[in-house]
């Protein structure tokens, strides 16, 4: 394979610029024989003469002129590459790819990314709101930097940090017979009809787990693929549902939904920050992880669940 020695090329560029070995040696702080030796080696490796010595004057040959043009391009690309690498050592530039599973990705992460964007406006951010399997796949294939999830992957090596509590509450339409009652026994709720999230949802798994534990069947009115449709269905009186507290701020404010006060609720789950153990996090990704940890639920450090 033919190669070009960058050190020799750099020397060539200075000789070509001055059309003088003497002035090149001065600029490079080399001896003149050292400069001549480098040019000779370069000519040998390329198999062409780069300079003509006519009397006391040094001229570029045709090959020398071509190489001079290319050497300027080569060194300007190298300069550009060094500048880009230098900028990536700072968290303020580059790309950040975040993944989160459905609920946390829709109701928690966008707000935080907004704040992060204010601090790092040049960073190009992508948020992928995915189901759990897709988050694990994106992590495993190194397509994202950081993920925030309800259930951590158990088959790939990841670093895990606690992030926030996820309170799951039972919601109903304000006209529901259990609305406004306090300390409703769980047993009474088991007679209700539920709107259930899709298979794969952690919220759904939590509700099913509870019913399984109690050994009672879950009456399902409808399976619904996302939180918005669940809220619409519950507000329309189709049934009650288990949903993350962070997903219903607006509905509680406008009175479209109410939280049922049922014994054993809210169910407390946890969101966690994860990234591949072997991944070299970029400066931007490290800054984002730190930012998330700074905004993490302080109570998690002490493992003290939120009061219901
Ligand atoms: P969720 O599921 O969308 O019901 O929160 C996420 C998970 O925990 O896997």
PDB file of C-alpha atoms and ligand atoms in Angstrom:
ATOM      1  CA  UNK A   1       0.000   0.000   0.000  1.00  0.00           C
ATOM      2  CA  UNK A   2       1.338   3.458  -0.911  1.00  0.00           C
ATOM      3  CA  UNK A   3       1.379   5.872   1.968  1.00  0.00           C
ATOM      4  CA  UNK A   4       2.141   9.496   2.483  1.00  0.00           C
ATOM      5  CA  UNK A   5       4.198  10.443   5.477  1.00  0.00           C
ATOM      6  CA  UNK A   6       2.486  13.438   7.049  1.00  0.00           C
ATOM      7  CA  UNK A   7       5.654  14.666   8.671  1.00  0.00           C
ATOM      8  CA  UNK A   8       7.439  14.736   5.297  1.00  0.00           C
ATOM      9  CA  UNK A   9       4.396  16.330   3.684  1.00  0.00           C
ATOM     10  CA  UNK A  10       4.388  19.091   6.290  1.00  0.00           C
ATOM     11  CA  UNK A  11       8.048  19.800   5.539  1.00  0.00           C
ATOM     12  CA  UNK A  12       7.322  19.723   1.810  1.00  0.00           C
ATOM     13  CA  UNK A  13       4.549  22.245   2.270  1.00  0.00           C
ATOM     14  CA  UNK A  14       6.872  24.747   3.923  1.00  0.00           C
ATOM     15  CA  UNK A  15       9.604  24.299   1.284  1.00  0.00           C
ATOM     16  CA  UNK A  16       6.991  24.687  -1.460  1.00  0.00           C
ATOM     17  CA  UNK A  17       5.525  27.776   0.191  1.00  0.00           C
ATOM     18  CA  UNK A  18       8.904  29.546   0.227  1.00  0.00           C
ATOM     19  CA  UNK A  19      10.371  27.742  -2.794  1.00  0.00           C
ATOM     20  CA  UNK A  20      13.488  27.631  -0.622  1.00  0.00           C
ATOM     21  CA  UNK A  21      15.138  24.923   1.483  1.00  0.00           C
ATOM     22  CA  UNK A  22      16.997  27.545   3.501  1.00  0.00           C
ATOM     23  CA  UNK A  23      13.901  29.500   4.515  1.00  0.00           C
ATOM     24  CA  UNK A  24      11.974  26.290   5.187  1.00  0.00           C
ATOM     25  CA  UNK A  25      14.766  25.098   7.496  1.00  0.00           C
ATOM     26  CA  UNK A  26      14.613  28.448   9.329  1.00  0.00           C
ATOM     27  CA  UNK A  27      10.836  28.307   9.754  1.00  0.00           C
ATOM     28  CA  UNK A  28      10.864  24.676  10.884  1.00  0.00           C
ATOM     29  CA  UNK A  29      13.937  25.050  13.085  1.00  0.00           C
ATOM     30  CA  UNK A  30      15.535  22.081  11.329  1.00  0.00           C
ATOM     31  CA  UNK A  31      18.964  21.950   9.745  1.00  0.00           C
ATOM     32  CA  UNK A  32      18.977  22.363   5.989  1.00  0.00           C
ATOM     33  CA  UNK A  33      20.334  18.811   5.421  1.00  0.00           C
ATOM     34  CA  UNK A  34      17.474  17.459   7.550  1.00  0.00           C
ATOM     35  CA  UNK A  35      14.928  19.286   5.359  1.00  0.00           C
ATOM     36  CA  UNK A  36      16.641  18.058   2.181  1.00  0.00           C
ATOM     37  CA  UNK A  37      16.701  14.484   3.519  1.00  0.00           C
ATOM     38  CA  UNK A  38      12.978  14.561   4.229  1.00  0.00           C
ATOM     39  CA  UNK A  39      12.172  15.863   0.764  1.00  0.00           C
ATOM     40  CA  UNK A  40      14.438  13.202  -0.768  1.00  0.00           C
ATOM     41  CA  UNK A  41      12.622  10.477   1.174  1.00  0.00           C
ATOM     42  CA  UNK A  42       9.278  11.877   0.096  1.00  0.00           C
ATOM     43  CA  UNK A  43      10.400  11.949  -3.560  1.00  0.00           C
ATOM     44  CA  UNK A  44      11.623   8.372  -3.253  1.00  0.00           C
ATOM     45  CA  UNK A  45       8.407   7.105  -1.745  1.00  0.00           C
ATOM     46  CA  UNK A  46       6.354   8.885  -4.444  1.00  0.00           C
ATOM     47  CA  UNK A  47       8.761   8.002  -7.241  1.00  0.00           C
ATOM     48  CA  UNK A  48       8.811  11.571  -8.620  1.00  0.00           C
ATOM     49  CA  UNK A  49      10.917  14.708  -8.300  1.00  0.00           C
ATOM     50  CA  UNK A  50       9.131  17.521  -6.482  1.00  0.00           C
ATOM     51  CA  UNK A  51      11.612  20.333  -7.018  1.00  0.00           C
ATOM     52  CA  UNK A  52      13.914  21.528  -9.816  1.00  0.00           C
ATOM     53  CA  UNK A  53      17.113  23.245  -8.773  1.00  0.00           C
ATOM     54  CA  UNK A  54      17.824  25.754 -11.595  1.00  0.00           C
ATOM     55  CA  UNK A  55      20.949  27.682 -10.769  1.00  0.00           C
ATOM     56  CA  UNK A  56      20.419  29.046  -7.280  1.00  0.00           C
ATOM     57  CA  UNK A  57      16.624  28.957  -7.569  1.00  0.00           C
ATOM     58  CA  UNK A  58      14.262  26.217  -6.380  1.00  0.00           C
ATOM     59  CA  UNK A  59      11.160  25.566  -8.498  1.00  0.00           C
ATOM     60  CA  UNK A  60       8.268  23.175  -7.987  1.00  0.00           C
ATOM     61  CA  UNK A  61       7.982  20.494 -10.654  1.00  0.00           C
ATOM     62  CA  UNK A  62       4.553  19.763 -12.081  1.00  0.00           C
ATOM     63  CA  UNK A  63       4.195  16.886  -9.578  1.00  0.00           C
ATOM     64  CA  UNK A  64       5.390  19.289  -6.871  1.00  0.00           C
ATOM     65  CA  UNK A  65       2.692  21.814  -7.805  1.00  0.00           C
ATOM     66  CA  UNK A  66      -0.028  19.159  -7.677  1.00  0.00           C
ATOM     67  CA  UNK A  67       1.210  17.853  -4.336  1.00  0.00           C
ATOM     68  CA  UNK A  68       1.345  21.391  -2.951  1.00  0.00           C
ATOM     69  CA  UNK A  69      -2.333  21.932  -3.818  1.00  0.00           C
ATOM     70  CA  UNK A  70      -3.278  18.630  -2.184  1.00  0.00           C
ATOM     71  CA  UNK A  71      -1.113  19.230   0.873  1.00  0.00           C
ATOM     72  CA  UNK A  72      -3.010  22.466   1.535  1.00  0.00           C
ATOM     73  CA  UNK A  73      -6.305  20.609   1.323  1.00  0.00           C
ATOM     74  CA  UNK A  74      -5.008  17.759   3.497  1.00  0.00           C
ATOM     75  CA  UNK A  75      -3.778  20.060   6.263  1.00  0.00           C
ATOM     76  CA  UNK A  76      -6.944  22.120   6.230  1.00  0.00           C
ATOM     77  CA  UNK A  77      -9.033  18.929   6.632  1.00  0.00           C
ATOM     78  CA  UNK A  78      -6.742  17.809   9.462  1.00  0.00           C
ATOM     79  CA  UNK A  79      -7.188  21.206  11.102  1.00  0.00           C
ATOM     80  CA  UNK A  80     -10.953  20.895  10.747  1.00  0.00           C
ATOM     81  CA  UNK A  81     -10.918  17.367  12.242  1.00  0.00           C
ATOM     82  CA  UNK A  82      -8.868  18.591  15.203  1.00  0.00           C
ATOM     83  CA  UNK A  83     -11.284  21.473  15.767  1.00  0.00           C
ATOM     84  CA  UNK A  84     -14.292  19.114  15.721  1.00  0.00           C
ATOM     85  CA  UNK A  85     -12.624  16.692  18.125  1.00  0.00           C
ATOM     86  CA  UNK A  86     -11.643  19.594  20.372  1.00  0.00           C
ATOM     87  CA  UNK A  87     -15.232  20.879  20.420  1.00  0.00           C
ATOM     88  CA  UNK A  88     -16.514  17.397  21.325  1.00  0.00           C
ATOM     89  CA  UNK A  89     -14.387  17.462  24.434  1.00  0.00           C
ATOM     90  CA  UNK A  90     -16.830  20.087  25.635  1.00  0.00           C
ATOM     91  CA  UNK A  91     -20.416  19.149  26.578  1.00  0.00           C
ATOM     92  CA  UNK A  92     -21.762  22.100  24.602  1.00  0.00           C
ATOM     93  CA  UNK A  93     -21.498  20.496  21.165  1.00  0.00           C
ATOM     94  CA  UNK A  94     -22.428  17.249  19.496  1.00  0.00           C
ATOM     95  CA  UNK A  95     -25.387  14.916  19.521  1.00  0.00           C
ATOM     96  CA  UNK A  96     -27.299  13.446  22.428  1.00  0.00           C
ATOM     97  CA  UNK A  97     -29.575  10.490  21.883  1.00  0.00           C
ATOM     98  CA  UNK A  98     -31.918   9.616  24.724  1.00  0.00           C
ATOM     99  CA  UNK A  99     -34.480   6.834  24.910  1.00  0.00           C
ATOM    100  CA  UNK A 100     -37.236   6.440  27.436  1.00  0.00           C
ATOM    101  CA  UNK A 101     -40.141   4.095  27.829  1.00  0.00           C
ATOM    102  CA  UNK A 102     -43.673   5.285  27.247  1.00  0.00           C
ATOM    103  CA  UNK A 103     -44.817   7.083  30.375  1.00  0.00           C
ATOM    104  CA  UNK A 104     -41.569   8.634  31.561  1.00  0.00           C
ATOM    105  CA  UNK A 105     -40.679   9.476  27.950  1.00  0.00           C
ATOM    106  CA  UNK A 106     -43.947  11.308  27.374  1.00  0.00           C
ATOM    107  CA  UNK A 107     -44.496  13.071  30.694  1.00  0.00           C
ATOM    108  CA  UNK A 108     -41.166  13.521  32.463  1.00  0.00           C
ATOM    109  CA  UNK A 109     -38.208  13.585  30.084  1.00  0.00           C
ATOM    110  CA  UNK A 110     -39.450  16.229  27.577  1.00  0.00           C
ATOM    111  CA  UNK A 111     -39.649  18.889  30.311  1.00  0.00           C
ATOM    112  CA  UNK A 112     -36.147  18.057  31.517  1.00  0.00           C
ATOM    113  CA  UNK A 113     -34.765  18.042  27.984  1.00  0.00           C
ATOM    114  CA  UNK A 114     -36.258  21.506  27.589  1.00  0.00           C
ATOM    115  CA  UNK A 115     -34.230  22.738  30.553  1.00  0.00           C
ATOM    116  CA  UNK A 116     -31.119  20.928  29.346  1.00  0.00           C
ATOM    117  CA  UNK A 117     -31.555  22.543  25.933  1.00  0.00           C
ATOM    118  CA  UNK A 118     -31.595  25.979  27.544  1.00  0.00           C
ATOM    119  CA  UNK A 119     -28.239  25.221  29.155  1.00  0.00           C
ATOM    120  CA  UNK A 120     -26.745  23.551  26.056  1.00  0.00           C
ATOM    121  CA  UNK A 121     -28.526  25.144  23.060  1.00  0.00           C
ATOM    122  CA  UNK A 122     -26.022  23.861  20.482  1.00  0.00           C
ATOM    123  CA  UNK A 123     -26.493  20.195  21.375  1.00  0.00           C
ATOM    124  CA  UNK A 124     -28.566  18.239  18.870  1.00  0.00           C
ATOM    125  CA  UNK A 125     -30.991  16.208  20.985  1.00  0.00           C
ATOM    126  CA  UNK A 126     -33.015  13.177  19.940  1.00  0.00           C
ATOM    127  CA  UNK A 127     -35.613  11.673  22.262  1.00  0.00           C
ATOM    128  CA  UNK A 128     -36.881   8.228  21.322  1.00  0.00           C
ATOM    129  CA  UNK A 129     -40.038   7.256  23.180  1.00  0.00           C
ATOM    130  CA  UNK A 130     -40.119   3.501  22.797  1.00  0.00           C
ATOM    131  CA  UNK A 131     -41.547   0.393  24.340  1.00  0.00           C
ATOM    132  CA  UNK A 132     -39.347  -1.561  26.687  1.00  0.00           C
ATOM    133  CA  UNK A 133     -38.135  -4.090  24.122  1.00  0.00           C
ATOM    134  CA  UNK A 134     -37.146  -1.317  21.713  1.00  0.00           C
ATOM    135  CA  UNK A 135     -35.286   0.599  24.442  1.00  0.00           C
ATOM    136  CA  UNK A 136     -33.292  -2.529  25.319  1.00  0.00           C
ATOM    137  CA  UNK A 137     -32.559  -3.139  21.644  1.00  0.00           C
ATOM    138  CA  UNK A 138     -31.411   0.462  21.089  1.00  0.00           C
ATOM    139  CA  UNK A 139     -29.168   0.255  24.155  1.00  0.00           C
ATOM    140  CA  UNK A 140     -27.714  -3.105  23.182  1.00  0.00           C
ATOM    141  CA  UNK A 141     -26.911  -1.857  19.675  1.00  0.00           C
ATOM    142  CA  UNK A 142     -25.275   1.311  20.975  1.00  0.00           C
ATOM    143  CA  UNK A 143     -27.770   3.563  19.129  1.00  0.00           C
ATOM    144  CA  UNK A 144     -28.518   5.715  22.176  1.00  0.00           C
ATOM    145  CA  UNK A 145     -26.443   7.292  24.904  1.00  0.00           C
ATOM    146  CA  UNK A 146     -28.758   7.109  27.862  1.00  0.00           C
ATOM    147  CA  UNK A 147     -32.156   5.626  28.634  1.00  0.00           C
ATOM    148  CA  UNK A 148     -34.701   6.228  31.373  1.00  0.00           C
ATOM    149  CA  UNK A 149     -36.810   3.166  32.074  1.00  0.00           C
ATOM    150  CA  UNK A 150     -39.205   1.547  34.495  1.00  0.00           C
ATOM    151  CA  UNK A 151     -37.681  -1.898  34.219  1.00  0.00           C
ATOM    152  CA  UNK A 152     -33.957  -2.248  33.669  1.00  0.00           C
ATOM    153  CA  UNK A 153     -32.642  -4.660  31.045  1.00  0.00           C
ATOM    154  CA  UNK A 154     -31.545  -7.897  32.670  1.00  0.00           C
ATOM    155  CA  UNK A 155     -29.553  -9.400  29.821  1.00  0.00           C
ATOM    156  CA  UNK A 156     -27.083  -6.655  28.890  1.00  0.00           C
ATOM    157  CA  UNK A 157     -24.386  -5.102  31.112  1.00  0.00           C
ATOM    158  CA  UNK A 158     -25.627  -1.653  32.128  1.00  0.00           C
ATOM    159  CA  UNK A 159     -24.932   0.995  34.743  1.00  0.00           C
ATOM    160  CA  UNK A 160     -28.098   1.811  36.683  1.00  0.00           C
ATOM    161  CA  UNK A 161     -28.929   4.910  38.748  1.00  0.00           C
ATOM    162  CA  UNK A 162     -32.226   5.593  40.532  1.00  0.00           C
ATOM    163  CA  UNK A 163     -34.050   8.543  39.012  1.00  0.00           C
ATOM    164  CA  UNK A 164     -37.605   9.081  40.247  1.00  0.00           C
ATOM    165  CA  UNK A 165     -40.553   7.422  41.905  1.00  0.00           C
ATOM    166  CA  UNK A 166     -43.410   6.480  39.632  1.00  0.00           C
ATOM    167  CA  UNK A 167     -46.659   6.613  41.573  1.00  0.00           C
ATOM    168  CA  UNK A 168     -49.367   4.550  39.953  1.00  0.00           C
ATOM    169  CA  UNK A 169     -52.857   5.657  40.899  1.00  0.00           C
ATOM    170  CA  UNK A 170     -56.345   4.406  40.147  1.00  0.00           C
ATOM    171  CA  UNK A 171     -58.367   6.950  38.209  1.00  0.00           C
ATOM    172  CA  UNK A 172     -62.039   7.249  37.380  1.00  0.00           C
ATOM    173  CA  UNK A 173     -64.493   9.739  35.919  1.00  0.00           C
ATOM    174  CA  UNK A 174     -65.685  12.239  38.556  1.00  0.00           C
ATOM    175  CA  UNK A 175     -69.167  10.724  38.311  1.00  0.00           C
ATOM    176  CA  UNK A 176     -67.921   7.241  39.229  1.00  0.00           C
ATOM    177  CA  UNK A 177     -69.553   5.638  42.274  1.00  0.00           C
ATOM    178  CA  UNK A 178     -66.203   5.324  44.070  1.00  0.00           C
ATOM    179  CA  UNK A 179     -65.153   8.923  43.386  1.00  0.00           C
ATOM    180  CA  UNK A 180     -64.834  10.947  46.590  1.00  0.00           C
ATOM    181  CA  UNK A 181     -64.994   7.933  48.905  1.00  0.00           C
ATOM    182  CA  UNK A 182     -62.047   7.391  51.189  1.00  0.00           C
ATOM    183  CA  UNK A 183     -60.106   4.253  51.954  1.00  0.00           C
ATOM    184  CA  UNK A 184     -62.085   2.065  49.566  1.00  0.00           C
ATOM    185  CA  UNK A 185     -61.145  -1.583  50.241  1.00  0.00           C
ATOM    186  CA  UNK A 186     -59.243  -3.204  47.372  1.00  0.00           C
ATOM    187  CA  UNK A 187     -61.841  -5.944  47.304  1.00  0.00           C
ATOM    188  CA  UNK A 188     -64.461  -3.446  46.158  1.00  0.00           C
ATOM    189  CA  UNK A 189     -62.256  -2.305  43.313  1.00  0.00           C
ATOM    190  CA  UNK A 190     -61.882  -5.859  42.037  1.00  0.00           C
ATOM    191  CA  UNK A 191     -65.540  -5.702  40.995  1.00  0.00           C
ATOM    192  CA  UNK A 192     -64.831  -2.753  38.706  1.00  0.00           C
ATOM    193  CA  UNK A 193     -64.148  -2.925  34.988  1.00  0.00           C
ATOM    194  CA  UNK A 194     -60.703  -1.764  33.899  1.00  0.00           C
ATOM    195  CA  UNK A 195     -59.155  -0.137  30.890  1.00  0.00           C
ATOM    196  CA  UNK A 196     -55.847  -1.886  30.462  1.00  0.00           C
ATOM    197  CA  UNK A 197     -52.628  -0.769  28.779  1.00  0.00           C
ATOM    198  CA  UNK A 198     -51.025  -2.891  26.043  1.00  0.00           C
ATOM    199  CA  UNK A 199     -49.011  -6.056  26.724  1.00  0.00           C
ATOM    200  CA  UNK A 200     -45.457  -4.978  27.592  1.00  0.00           C
ATOM    201  CA  UNK A 201     -46.509  -1.945  29.617  1.00  0.00           C
ATOM    202  CA  UNK A 202     -45.003  -1.864  33.103  1.00  0.00           C
ATOM    203  CA  UNK A 203     -48.157  -0.195  34.412  1.00  0.00           C
ATOM    204  CA  UNK A 204     -50.247  -3.065  33.111  1.00  0.00           C
ATOM    205  CA  UNK A 205     -47.851  -5.622  34.612  1.00  0.00           C
ATOM    206  CA  UNK A 206     -48.132  -3.898  38.017  1.00  0.00           C
ATOM    207  CA  UNK A 207     -51.944  -4.083  37.971  1.00  0.00           C
ATOM    208  CA  UNK A 208     -51.993  -7.678  36.783  1.00  0.00           C
ATOM    209  CA  UNK A 209     -49.484  -8.585  39.496  1.00  0.00           C
ATOM    210  CA  UNK A 210     -51.742  -7.129  42.164  1.00  0.00           C
ATOM    211  CA  UNK A 211     -54.788  -9.053  40.967  1.00  0.00           C
ATOM    212  CA  UNK A 212     -52.789 -12.248  40.657  1.00  0.00           C
ATOM    213  CA  UNK A 213     -51.533 -11.841  44.205  1.00  0.00           C
ATOM    214  CA  UNK A 214     -55.071 -11.343  45.413  1.00  0.00           C
ATOM    215  CA  UNK A 215     -56.169 -14.356  43.358  1.00  0.00           C
ATOM    216  CA  UNK A 216     -59.037 -12.486  41.693  1.00  0.00           C
ATOM    217  CA  UNK A 217     -59.745 -12.107  37.993  1.00  0.00           C
ATOM    218  CA  UNK A 218     -59.271  -8.720  36.354  1.00  0.00           C
ATOM    219  CA  UNK A 219     -62.377  -7.510  34.508  1.00  0.00           C
ATOM    220  CA  UNK A 220     -61.172  -5.778  31.348  1.00  0.00           C
ATOM    221  CA  UNK A 221     -63.426  -3.408  29.403  1.00  0.00           C
ATOM    222  CA  UNK A 222     -60.814  -2.587  26.803  1.00  0.00           C
ATOM    223  CA  UNK A 223     -57.113  -2.779  26.035  1.00  0.00           C
ATOM    224  CA  UNK A 224     -55.698   0.583  25.044  1.00  0.00           C
ATOM    225  CA  UNK A 225     -52.266   1.245  23.557  1.00  0.00           C
ATOM    226  CA  UNK A 226     -51.347   4.498  25.269  1.00  0.00           C
ATOM    227  CA  UNK A 227     -51.919   6.765  28.241  1.00  0.00           C
ATOM    228  CA  UNK A 228     -53.869   9.438  26.324  1.00  0.00           C
ATOM    229  CA  UNK A 229     -56.444   6.951  25.094  1.00  0.00           C
ATOM    230  CA  UNK A 230     -56.675   5.445  28.579  1.00  0.00           C
ATOM    231  CA  UNK A 231     -57.483   8.886  29.998  1.00  0.00           C
ATOM    232  CA  UNK A 232     -60.104   9.568  27.327  1.00  0.00           C
ATOM    233  CA  UNK A 233     -61.735   6.195  27.910  1.00  0.00           C
ATOM    234  CA  UNK A 234     -61.840   6.612  31.684  1.00  0.00           C
ATOM    235  CA  UNK A 235     -63.232  10.155  31.380  1.00  0.00           C
ATOM    236  CA  UNK A 236     -65.901   8.793  29.053  1.00  0.00           C
ATOM    237  CA  UNK A 237     -66.935   6.343  31.783  1.00  0.00           C
ATOM    238  CA  UNK A 238     -65.735   3.149  30.098  1.00  0.00           C
ATOM    239  CA  UNK A 239     -64.082   1.923  33.278  1.00  0.00           C
ATOM    240  CA  UNK A 240     -61.324   2.739  35.736  1.00  0.00           C
ATOM    241  CA  UNK A 241     -57.597   2.477  35.125  1.00  0.00           C
ATOM    242  CA  UNK A 242     -54.208   2.385  36.732  1.00  0.00           C
ATOM    243  CA  UNK A 243     -52.036   5.194  35.448  1.00  0.00           C
ATOM    244  CA  UNK A 244     -48.909   7.098  36.397  1.00  0.00           C
ATOM    245  CA  UNK A 245     -49.598  10.178  38.522  1.00  0.00           C
ATOM    246  CA  UNK A 246     -47.348  12.282  36.286  1.00  0.00           C
ATOM    247  CA  UNK A 247     -49.622  11.578  33.312  1.00  0.00           C
ATOM    248  CA  UNK A 248     -52.769  13.144  34.743  1.00  0.00           C
ATOM    249  CA  UNK A 249     -51.813  16.630  35.957  1.00  0.00           C
ATOM    250  CA  UNK A 250     -53.994  18.363  33.408  1.00  0.00           C
ATOM    251  CA  UNK A 251     -57.008  16.050  33.846  1.00  0.00           C
ATOM    252  CA  UNK A 252     -56.940  16.526  37.630  1.00  0.00           C
ATOM    253  CA  UNK A 253     -56.727  20.271  37.217  1.00  0.00           C
ATOM    254  CA  UNK A 254     -59.671  20.404  34.842  1.00  0.00           C
ATOM    255  CA  UNK A 255     -61.647  17.842  36.849  1.00  0.00           C
ATOM    256  CA  UNK A 256     -61.973  15.372  33.982  1.00  0.00           C
ATOM    257  CA  UNK A 257     -60.524  12.589  36.129  1.00  0.00           C
ATOM    258  CA  UNK A 258     -60.279  11.880  39.839  1.00  0.00           C
ATOM    259  CA  UNK A 259     -57.878   9.707  41.799  1.00  0.00           C
ATOM    260  CA  UNK A 260     -59.640   6.957  43.728  1.00  0.00           C
ATOM    261  CA  UNK A 261     -58.593   6.556  47.332  1.00  0.00           C
ATOM    262  CA  UNK A 262     -58.134   2.799  47.469  1.00  0.00           C
ATOM    263  CA  UNK A 263     -56.302   0.795  50.115  1.00  0.00           C
ATOM    264  CA  UNK A 264     -52.900  -0.331  48.857  1.00  0.00           C
ATOM    265  CA  UNK A 265     -52.634   2.532  46.333  1.00  0.00           C
ATOM    266  CA  UNK A 266     -50.690   4.279  44.964  1.00  0.00           C
ATOM    267  CA  UNK A 267     -48.392   1.510  43.820  1.00  0.00           C
ATOM    268  CA  UNK A 268     -44.851   2.833  43.889  1.00  0.00           C
ATOM    269  CA  UNK A 269     -42.490   1.920  41.072  1.00  0.00           C
ATOM    270  CA  UNK A 270     -39.165   3.460  40.155  1.00  0.00           C
ATOM    271  CA  UNK A 271     -37.694   5.005  37.057  1.00  0.00           C
ATOM    272  CA  UNK A 272     -33.997   4.501  36.501  1.00  0.00           C
ATOM    273  CA  UNK A 273     -31.275   5.968  34.347  1.00  0.00           C
ATOM    274  CA  UNK A 274     -29.321   3.330  32.443  1.00  0.00           C
ATOM    275  CA  UNK A 275     -26.502   3.212  29.923  1.00  0.00           C
ATOM    276  CA  UNK A 276     -24.248   0.501  28.599  1.00  0.00           C
ATOM    277  CA  UNK A 277     -21.475  -0.371  31.027  1.00  0.00           C
ATOM    278  CA  UNK A 278     -18.777  -0.333  28.360  1.00  0.00           C
ATOM    279  CA  UNK A 279     -19.935   2.801  26.577  1.00  0.00           C
ATOM    280  CA  UNK A 280     -17.594   5.797  26.496  1.00  0.00           C
ATOM    281  CA  UNK A 281     -20.164   8.466  27.255  1.00  0.00           C
ATOM    282  CA  UNK A 282     -19.501  11.676  25.328  1.00  0.00           C
ATOM    283  CA  UNK A 283     -18.960  14.898  27.281  1.00  0.00           C
ATOM    284  CA  UNK A 284     -22.544  15.860  26.359  1.00  0.00           C
ATOM    285  CA  UNK A 285     -23.969  12.526  27.530  1.00  0.00           C
ATOM    286  CA  UNK A 286     -22.014  12.804  30.782  1.00  0.00           C
ATOM    287  CA  UNK A 287     -23.386  16.311  31.301  1.00  0.00           C
ATOM    288  CA  UNK A 288     -26.922  15.047  30.644  1.00  0.00           C
ATOM    289  CA  UNK A 289     -26.548  12.150  33.052  1.00  0.00           C
ATOM    290  CA  UNK A 290     -25.315  14.540  35.739  1.00  0.00           C
ATOM    291  CA  UNK A 291     -28.216  16.867  34.949  1.00  0.00           C
ATOM    292  CA  UNK A 292     -30.700  13.976  35.345  1.00  0.00           C
ATOM    293  CA  UNK A 293     -29.110  12.955  38.634  1.00  0.00           C
ATOM    294  CA  UNK A 294     -29.320  16.540  39.863  1.00  0.00           C
ATOM    295  CA  UNK A 295     -33.018  16.495  39.009  1.00  0.00           C
ATOM    296  CA  UNK A 296     -33.579  13.012  40.410  1.00  0.00           C
ATOM    297  CA  UNK A 297     -35.976  12.487  43.269  1.00  0.00           C
ATOM    298  CA  UNK A 298     -33.921  13.159  46.399  1.00  0.00           C
ATOM    299  CA  UNK A 299     -36.082  10.750  48.391  1.00  0.00           C
ATOM    300  CA  UNK A 300     -34.826   7.897  46.248  1.00  0.00           C
ATOM    301  CA  UNK A 301     -31.371   8.241  47.742  1.00  0.00           C
ATOM    302  CA  UNK A 302     -32.909   7.451  51.090  1.00  0.00           C
ATOM    303  CA  UNK A 303     -35.369   4.971  49.571  1.00  0.00           C
ATOM    304  CA  UNK A 304     -38.267   6.802  51.143  1.00  0.00           C
ATOM    305  CA  UNK A 305     -41.369   6.379  48.978  1.00  0.00           C
ATOM    306  CA  UNK A 306     -43.651   9.379  48.344  1.00  0.00           C
ATOM    307  CA  UNK A 307     -46.555   9.889  50.696  1.00  0.00           C
ATOM    308  CA  UNK A 308     -49.899   9.122  49.176  1.00  0.00           C
TER     309      UNK A 308
HETATM  310  P1  LIG B   1     -45.214   2.049  31.039  1.00  0.00           P
HETATM  311  O1  LIG B   1     -44.191   0.867  30.911  1.00  0.00           O
HETATM  312  O2  LIG B   1     -45.305   2.695  29.718  1.00  0.00           O
HETATM  313  O3  LIG B   1     -46.470   1.366  31.448  1.00  0.00           O
HETATM  314  O4  LIG B   1     -44.728   3.002  32.092  1.00  0.00           O
HETATM  315  C1  LIG B   1     -42.845   1.059  30.924  1.00  0.00           C
HETATM  316  C2  LIG B   1     -42.172  -0.073  31.661  1.00  0.00           C
HETATM  317  O5  LIG B   1     -42.103  -0.043  32.881  1.00  0.00           O
HETATM  318  O6  LIG B   1     -41.701  -1.020  30.993  1.00  0.00           O
END
